[in-house]
XYZ file of C-alpha atoms in Angstrom:
560
model
C 0.000 0.000 0.000
C 1.197 3.499 -0.816
C 0.150 4.794 2.612
C 2.603 2.553 4.476
C 6.151 3.568 5.282
C 9.190 1.391 4.895
C 12.381 1.881 6.839
C 15.106 2.818 4.401
C 18.407 4.176 5.677
C 19.626 4.796 2.145
C 16.759 7.061 1.234
C 16.354 8.652 4.677
C 12.621 8.050 4.627
C 10.390 8.888 7.566
C 9.900 6.251 10.242
C 8.636 6.149 13.798
C 11.330 6.192 16.451
C 11.497 5.184 20.092
C 13.190 6.781 23.097
C 16.642 5.662 22.035
C 16.182 7.176 18.632
C 14.864 10.354 20.206
C 18.111 10.791 22.105
C 19.956 10.616 18.821
C 17.792 13.364 17.354
C 19.650 16.029 19.257
C 18.889 19.656 18.516
C 22.421 20.460 17.514
C 22.893 17.173 15.671
C 21.970 16.400 12.069
C 18.417 15.367 12.921
C 15.039 16.066 11.385
C 15.272 19.491 12.990
C 17.954 20.467 10.516
C 15.827 19.943 7.425
C 17.183 20.998 4.100
C 15.241 23.303 1.898
C 14.621 22.451 -1.697
C 15.731 25.057 -4.176
C 12.367 25.044 -5.947
C 9.551 26.539 -3.930
C 11.330 26.225 -0.554
C 10.125 22.665 0.064
C 11.567 20.284 2.580
C 13.579 17.356 1.366
C 13.492 14.104 3.252
C 16.843 13.098 1.836
C 19.591 14.485 -0.318
C 18.301 12.847 -3.483
C 18.501 14.880 -6.648
C 16.726 12.405 -8.890
C 13.585 13.563 -10.638
C 10.305 12.448 -9.117
C 7.696 10.654 -11.166
C 5.252 13.568 -10.918
C 7.802 16.095 -12.161
C 8.717 16.945 -15.752
C 11.976 18.067 -17.295
C 12.009 21.633 -18.543
C 14.455 24.413 -19.308
C 14.148 28.105 -18.584
C 15.119 30.437 -21.438
C 15.629 34.177 -21.409
C 14.542 36.384 -24.298
C 18.119 36.606 -25.553
C 18.418 32.802 -25.603
C 15.167 32.458 -27.548
C 16.402 35.071 -30.023
C 19.558 33.034 -30.558
C 17.497 29.909 -31.268
C 15.379 31.819 -33.777
C 18.492 33.327 -35.378
C 19.942 29.852 -35.855
C 16.836 28.863 -37.818
C 17.085 32.048 -39.886
C 20.745 31.368 -40.671
C 19.870 27.824 -41.707
C 17.174 28.942 -44.153
C 19.306 31.804 -45.441
C 22.158 29.438 -46.310
C 19.878 26.941 -48.048
C 17.862 29.412 -50.123
C 20.670 31.909 -50.689
C 18.586 34.874 -49.516
C 19.239 37.655 -47.047
C 18.617 37.052 -43.362
C 15.730 39.506 -43.252
C 14.028 37.690 -46.137
C 14.612 34.308 -44.512
C 13.051 35.609 -41.299
C 9.910 36.740 -43.145
C 9.641 33.377 -44.887
C 9.862 31.522 -41.558
C 7.272 33.759 -39.918
C 4.932 33.146 -42.824
C 5.281 29.371 -42.333
C 4.959 29.635 -38.529
C 8.630 28.707 -38.146
C 8.107 25.261 -39.622
C 11.426 24.790 -41.423
C 10.567 21.441 -42.996
C 7.307 22.715 -44.430
C 8.970 25.894 -45.691
C 11.745 23.999 -47.474
C 9.240 21.654 -49.092
C 6.962 24.454 -50.300
C 9.829 26.691 -51.381
C 11.496 23.986 -53.434
C 8.191 23.200 -55.076
C 7.277 26.789 -55.998
C 9.637 29.439 -54.695
C 7.857 32.358 -56.338
C 4.448 31.489 -54.865
C 5.867 31.169 -51.361
C 7.809 34.410 -51.677
C 4.738 36.305 -52.879
C 2.577 34.869 -50.084
C 5.221 35.840 -47.514
C 5.392 39.384 -48.861
C 9.038 39.286 -49.888
C 8.400 39.395 -53.633
C 5.986 41.272 -55.874
C 3.246 39.221 -57.503
C 3.831 38.662 -61.227
C 1.977 41.033 -63.485
C -0.654 39.576 -65.718
C 0.597 39.591 -69.335
C -1.245 42.018 -71.589
C -2.914 40.285 -74.539
C -1.306 41.064 -77.927
C -3.282 43.486 -80.114
C -5.399 41.920 -82.798
C -4.291 42.068 -86.429
C -7.186 44.251 -87.487
C -6.537 46.807 -84.794
C -2.824 46.891 -85.446
C -3.199 47.601 -89.166
C -2.718 51.241 -89.919
C -5.662 52.874 -91.706
C -4.960 54.211 -95.174
C -3.648 57.727 -95.163
C -5.804 60.262 -96.888
C -3.398 63.195 -96.635
C 0.236 63.701 -97.421
C 2.642 61.625 -95.360
C 5.074 63.299 -92.969
C 8.656 62.900 -93.963
C 11.502 61.984 -91.666
C 13.033 65.376 -92.284
C 10.318 67.024 -90.181
C 11.183 64.688 -87.305
C 14.800 65.534 -87.620
C 14.029 69.194 -87.505
C 11.916 68.785 -84.379
C 14.872 67.229 -82.541
C 17.190 70.048 -83.403
C 18.487 72.351 -80.619
C 16.461 75.209 -81.983
C 13.245 73.233 -81.657
C 14.078 72.199 -78.127
C 14.663 75.814 -77.164
C 11.302 76.757 -78.492
C 9.337 74.208 -76.338
C 8.573 75.368 -72.759
C 10.376 73.448 -69.951
C 8.251 70.961 -67.857
C 8.736 71.436 -64.105
C 8.370 68.232 -61.956
C 6.007 68.729 -58.984
C 7.330 67.770 -55.494
C 6.127 64.411 -54.160
C 3.428 64.662 -51.499
C 2.786 61.833 -49.014
C -0.620 60.289 -49.858
C -1.300 59.710 -46.134
C -0.685 63.082 -44.463
C -0.503 65.311 -47.592
C 2.245 67.309 -45.921
C 4.245 68.992 -48.681
C 7.004 69.951 -46.225
C 8.186 66.373 -45.805
C 11.518 65.658 -47.417
C 12.313 62.080 -46.305
C 10.375 59.227 -47.860
C 10.559 55.445 -47.459
C 9.262 52.665 -49.663
C 9.327 48.888 -49.695
C 10.090 46.820 -52.786
C 6.595 47.629 -54.059
C 7.794 51.263 -54.462
C 4.778 52.721 -52.603
C 6.370 55.817 -51.106
C 5.231 57.434 -47.863
C 6.905 59.972 -45.658
C 9.123 58.776 -42.815
C 6.818 60.323 -40.202
C 3.800 58.348 -41.399
C 5.842 55.145 -41.506
C 7.014 55.705 -37.937
C 3.521 56.444 -36.652
C 2.091 53.459 -38.505
C 4.659 50.999 -37.172
C 4.407 52.422 -33.655
C 0.638 51.992 -33.701
C 0.937 48.423 -34.957
C 3.497 47.472 -32.336
C 2.341 49.413 -29.277
C -1.427 49.352 -29.753
C -2.214 46.257 -31.798
C 0.760 44.158 -30.604
C 1.492 43.189 -34.202
C 4.929 42.156 -35.414
C 3.916 41.543 -39.038
C 4.183 44.962 -40.700
C 2.942 45.299 -44.288
C 2.821 48.161 -46.759
C 0.368 50.973 -46.016
C -0.930 51.036 -49.578
C -4.384 49.572 -50.038
C -4.327 45.995 -51.267
C -0.532 45.707 -50.992
C 0.741 42.739 -48.961
C 4.463 43.401 -49.195
C 6.038 42.792 -45.762
C 8.490 45.125 -44.055
C 11.763 43.419 -43.107
C 13.400 44.054 -39.764
C 16.061 46.502 -41.078
C 13.303 48.601 -42.631
C 11.348 48.669 -39.346
C 14.500 49.628 -37.456
C 15.211 52.455 -39.900
C 11.611 53.722 -39.814
C 11.515 53.818 -36.005
C 14.742 55.836 -35.985
C 15.544 56.795 -32.375
C 12.438 55.176 -30.821
C 14.316 52.350 -29.106
C 11.446 51.550 -26.743
C 9.147 50.599 -29.625
C 11.958 48.644 -31.254
C 12.466 46.658 -28.033
C 8.736 45.954 -27.915
C 8.874 44.839 -31.550
C 11.682 42.416 -30.718
C 9.646 41.038 -27.813
C 6.655 40.485 -30.095
C 8.872 38.622 -32.546
C 10.004 36.345 -29.727
C 6.413 35.776 -28.641
C 5.413 34.899 -32.196
C 8.293 32.444 -32.422
C 7.458 30.860 -29.065
C 3.782 30.590 -29.994
C 4.636 28.572 -33.095
C 6.950 26.064 -31.375
C 5.037 23.301 -29.539
C 7.681 22.705 -26.872
C 8.001 26.391 -25.942
C 5.655 28.478 -23.813
C 5.912 32.068 -22.702
C 5.642 32.785 -18.981
C 2.076 34.092 -18.411
C 2.998 36.334 -15.482
C 2.817 40.094 -16.201
C 5.983 41.826 -17.452
C 7.902 38.525 -17.527
C 9.884 37.819 -20.686
C 11.122 34.333 -19.830
C 10.234 31.224 -21.812
C 10.036 27.594 -20.724
C 10.977 24.657 -22.955
C 9.226 21.379 -22.086
C 9.485 18.766 -24.872
C 7.749 16.133 -22.720
C 4.473 18.090 -22.896
C 4.673 19.158 -26.542
C 1.870 16.839 -27.729
C -1.759 16.584 -26.621
C -1.483 12.849 -26.094
C 1.242 13.349 -23.491
C -1.078 15.495 -21.369
C -3.111 12.402 -20.487
C -0.108 10.912 -18.685
C 1.646 13.861 -17.061
C 0.808 17.140 -15.345
C 3.490 19.507 -16.728
C 3.907 22.041 -13.928
C 6.889 24.304 -14.615
C 8.438 27.510 -13.293
C 10.394 30.168 -15.134
C 13.739 31.399 -13.909
C 12.606 34.969 -13.299
C 10.981 34.115 -9.960
C 10.240 31.012 -7.910
C 6.620 32.165 -7.668
C 6.138 32.056 -11.444
C 4.666 28.546 -11.392
C 2.225 27.578 -14.126
C 1.025 24.639 -16.170
C 2.707 24.102 -19.518
C -0.211 22.140 -20.972
C -3.158 24.447 -20.237
C -3.919 28.109 -19.445
C -4.118 27.517 -15.660
C -1.498 29.755 -14.063
C -1.075 27.568 -10.981
C 0.014 24.132 -9.822
C -3.017 21.865 -10.322
C -1.346 18.562 -9.527
C -2.422 15.787 -9.219
C -5.279 16.299 -11.697
C -4.545 16.345 -15.440
C -5.217 19.406 -17.573
C -8.402 18.154 -19.248
C -10.083 17.334 -15.931
C -8.877 20.591 -14.348
C -10.404 22.616 -17.187
C -13.722 20.758 -16.911
C -13.851 21.339 -13.172
C -13.094 25.064 -13.424
C -15.697 25.486 -16.137
C -18.249 23.688 -13.992
C -17.448 25.935 -11.041
C -17.270 29.212 -12.957
C -20.319 29.056 -15.178
C -23.891 28.739 -13.962
C -24.235 25.096 -14.891
C -25.250 24.153 -11.351
C -28.083 26.660 -11.352
C -29.977 24.195 -13.511
C -29.471 21.525 -10.860
C -30.918 23.847 -8.223
C -33.913 24.516 -10.413
C -34.438 20.796 -10.900
C -34.170 20.184 -7.181
C -36.620 22.923 -6.166
C -39.029 22.997 -9.088
C -40.950 20.629 -11.331
C -41.992 20.731 -14.965
C -45.558 20.865 -16.161
C -46.514 17.476 -17.586
C -48.242 19.119 -20.530
C -46.187 22.120 -21.667
C -42.920 21.365 -19.784
C -42.839 24.819 -18.177
C -40.828 25.093 -14.973
C -43.029 25.606 -11.913
C -42.058 26.425 -8.338
C -44.471 25.539 -5.552
C -45.260 28.667 -3.510
C -48.121 27.417 -1.330
C -49.198 24.493 0.778
C -51.864 23.144 -1.547
C -50.761 20.367 -3.881
C -53.422 21.229 -6.467
C -51.247 22.940 -9.051
C -52.386 24.968 -12.069
C -49.885 25.815 -14.776
C -49.968 29.548 -15.508
C -49.045 28.943 -19.112
C -51.320 26.156 -20.319
C -53.771 26.063 -17.369
C -53.128 22.351 -16.909
C -54.136 21.101 -13.464
C -52.031 18.388 -11.841
C -50.959 16.975 -8.497
C -47.623 18.220 -7.103
C -47.037 14.924 -5.314
C -47.427 12.424 -8.131
C -47.447 14.798 -11.139
C -50.652 13.115 -12.386
C -53.757 14.983 -13.658
C -55.808 16.478 -10.837
C -59.070 15.308 -12.388
C -58.272 11.745 -11.375
C -57.738 12.686 -7.711
C -61.307 13.450 -6.750
C -61.893 16.224 -4.297
C -59.259 15.311 -1.687
C -55.596 15.540 -2.607
C -54.588 13.115 0.151
C -56.479 10.260 -1.474
C -53.820 10.081 -4.179
C -53.085 6.436 -4.878
C -50.997 6.830 -8.012
C -47.546 6.423 -6.458
C -46.947 3.071 -8.142
C -47.742 4.205 -11.647
C -44.786 4.400 -14.002
C -45.191 8.080 -14.866
C -45.231 9.141 -11.243
C -42.354 6.854 -10.337
C -40.232 8.235 -13.183
C -40.994 11.806 -12.136
C -40.019 11.175 -8.538
C -36.878 9.282 -9.582
C -35.763 12.135 -11.812
C -36.297 14.577 -8.936
C -34.309 12.382 -6.560
C -31.460 11.944 -9.017
C -31.246 15.676 -9.582
C -31.115 16.371 -5.853
C -28.484 13.674 -5.338
C -26.382 15.086 -8.188
C -26.479 18.544 -6.630
C -25.556 17.244 -3.186
C -22.655 15.265 -4.667
C -21.332 18.312 -6.483
C -21.622 20.503 -3.394
C -19.767 17.883 -1.345
C -16.679 18.138 -3.556
C -16.994 21.836 -4.317
C -17.267 22.918 -0.683
C -14.115 20.998 0.213
C -12.327 22.304 -2.876
C -13.249 25.891 -1.980
C -12.422 25.326 1.695
C -8.848 24.270 0.949
C -8.462 27.168 -1.471
C -9.569 29.591 1.225
C -7.372 27.883 3.817
C -4.377 28.161 1.493
C -4.957 31.906 1.195
C -5.267 32.222 4.953
C -2.106 30.199 5.488
C -0.224 32.779 3.432
C -1.508 35.424 5.854
C 0.058 33.422 8.671
C 3.504 34.596 7.621
C 3.153 37.848 9.542
C 1.926 36.032 12.635
C 4.622 33.411 12.224
C 7.359 36.037 12.145
C 6.053 37.453 15.415
C 6.108 33.975 16.901
C 9.642 33.459 15.674
C 10.734 36.727 17.284
C 8.991 35.707 20.482
C 10.806 32.372 20.414
C 14.134 34.159 20.135
C 13.359 36.311 23.142
C 11.982 33.571 25.378
C 14.497 30.878 24.428
C 18.089 30.407 23.380
C 17.203 29.655 19.780
C 18.807 31.732 17.040
C 16.977 33.272 14.076
C 18.126 30.418 11.861
C 16.859 27.818 14.311
C 13.349 29.298 14.434
C 12.960 29.149 10.651
C 11.150 25.828 11.075
C 7.875 27.723 11.595
C 8.112 29.504 8.257
C 9.058 26.257 6.508
C 6.056 24.556 8.063
C 3.744 27.282 6.731
C 5.216 26.774 3.241
C 4.504 23.048 3.382
C 0.952 23.596 4.639
C 0.220 25.996 1.780
C 1.627 23.622 -0.827
C -0.269 20.610 0.542
C -3.551 22.511 0.710
C -3.200 23.318 -2.971
C -2.691 19.612 -3.621
C -5.724 18.713 -1.501
C -7.823 21.301 -3.311
C -7.246 19.648 -6.669
C -7.662 16.114 -5.309
C -11.339 16.912 -4.730
C -11.695 18.036 -8.334
C -10.168 14.732 -9.432
C -12.287 12.672 -7.038
C -15.463 14.253 -8.438
C -14.774 12.793 -11.885
C -13.231 9.465 -10.820
C -15.368 6.412 -11.475
C -16.374 4.267 -8.515
C -14.061 1.356 -7.780
C -11.064 0.193 -5.809
C -8.761 2.763 -7.377
C -10.966 5.623 -6.210
C -11.088 4.177 -2.694
C -7.281 3.985 -2.562
C -7.100 7.535 -3.894
C -9.451 8.780 -1.188
C -7.461 6.898 1.469
C -4.316 8.800 0.489
C -6.369 11.973 0.356
C -7.692 11.345 3.872
C -4.225 10.684 5.313
C -2.791 13.829 3.767
C -5.727 15.970 4.874
C -5.530 14.715 8.459
C -1.772 15.331 8.624
C -2.147 18.861 7.224
C -4.791 19.735 9.803
C -2.583 18.446 12.619
C 0.356 20.521 11.391
C -1.860 23.604 11.086
C -2.903 23.210 14.719
C 0.723 23.026 15.809
C 1.589 26.170 13.850
C -1.230 28.153 15.431
C -0.680 26.775 18.937
C 0.287 29.343 21.602
C 3.942 29.520 22.567
C 4.963 28.369 26.006
C 8.583 29.254 26.876
C 8.979 26.015 28.762
C 7.907 23.810 25.822
C 9.494 25.629 22.889
C 12.012 22.877 22.252
C 9.291 20.228 22.325
C 7.128 22.304 19.993
C 10.039 22.747 17.614
C 10.612 19.006 17.484
C 6.918 18.246 16.964
C 6.506 20.830 14.201
C 9.662 19.673 12.436
C 8.743 15.996 12.554
C 5.161 16.647 11.504
C 6.388 18.802 8.634
C 8.515 15.943 7.347
C 5.568 13.584 7.651
C 3.199 15.961 5.845
C 5.626 16.418 2.980
C 6.027 12.668 2.696
C 2.249 12.196 2.583
C 2.068 14.845 -0.147
C 4.741 13.061 -2.184
C 2.908 9.752 -1.797
C -0.292 11.395 -3.047
C 1.395 12.909 -6.086
C 3.552 9.889 -6.921
C 0.711 7.378 -6.713
C -1.501 9.552 -8.905
C 1.264 10.093 -11.463
C 1.979 6.369 -11.626
C -1.725 5.770 -12.122
C -1.689 7.972 -15.225
C 1.327 6.141 -16.654
C -0.169 2.730 -15.899
C -3.660 3.659 -17.093
C -5.279 2.843 -13.734
C -7.656 5.801 -13.565
C -11.136 5.600 -15.062
C -13.597 8.477 -15.211
C -17.354 8.852 -14.908
C -17.333 11.245 -17.857
C -15.566 11.409 -21.189
C -12.142 12.995 -20.685
C -9.964 14.199 -23.560
C -7.018 11.882 -24.107
C -8.516 8.923 -22.237
C -10.247 5.919 -23.763
C -13.914 5.814 -22.816
C -14.971 2.522 -21.281
């Protein structure tokens, strides 16, 4: 059984000790009091093992500069194969969502079509049809023909001096119509606009619309602006250029399955997790990762939930949140407190003591008790003898099932919400815990380092309550059977241990029993963490072994 403990000196696992062992656990010795802190999340470690746990996934944190180097390597690769400039190769890759294999295949098949679609080449002009023979024939001349001597005379210097000079008008930007502009920019399509309009246009695209794909401002023109052109148009606006570079990184990350941008505000880090790159893998693992910017930036790689939702998989977590957030359970309340008219199916709520009901919509009269027509009940409602008829039995069964479904949902939801609220309150304990730690220093000989066990205990309680919260979401969808019973046994053991540790944390401090309290809190903290690991490891192994079955269709799982 996963809830039992085995004595293992090699792995330093938790075990019960007697008086002789207690003497060995001296305060100054390397006992459970001197618990190491894990680098990720400040968790306790039972031993000094660095091996990856079964419920953890391998991932790598990447900064924006590192992601840019990865993207540049792809650009260099395409540039060397196609023999094009780096800016053109970058536009081609963005057009193909950074799929190098697909780009090479399409480009080798029809390079011109791909280049036109990517906006790096002008579309070919439609050939003009040759003039017909009848239209090209010159009509017969009725007057005297001009001689070539007249043409020669027209080209003489004297003739040129006689014709008035043609002055070229200054170019005016077709966007702002400002004739004072002197600097103009144009893409390969040769649609010229002033530098000010280009700068404003690109700034609006980048800062307001968060767009990194800049095309020509001319109507109907799809020519794309390469990065050097954008840099030149922005001139000294380095803030917009930095934002443009960030958007390029985001577009690259969004196209790569094994990359995901950190969802926390103002964070530019990226996480690489190849193990969770496919949808099928999300049925076997819960890819919880953290970026390197902060230890609090914990999120799920496989779904939009910005929190640790272990041990439940992403598909079940999404279903549970949707069920809790929308008003789907309002229908269950209506079914539990109302009935439908047998004739027009209108929803009716009983607002009086009499069981002789009249539908306001269709005026149908029926009995509230058995849902049968009132005409068959005589004059006294209590003489109803239709309880054994199929229609009445079905109506009562449907009402009972609806009420039972609501009560079942509320059972799991209330406990889910309770642990969520308790986790928030446990975070508020930090201020109280610091006061207790200061009080311990004053009333005992413990140093500030030695009283850190209280803060570590609060960290473990918060982490385990988050685990317990999601176990109730998982238990709601688990099908009945031995596996669910074992799951709930582990859930019960963890919940009981967490509550016992919470009581110790909030217990009043007695100067005479501080050392005993420290030992109890430390030992209970180790036990609680071990129970949490057992819960997560057993659930993760169940996903890999295919032991879990659901009472509803879950994405990625075979329906029984």
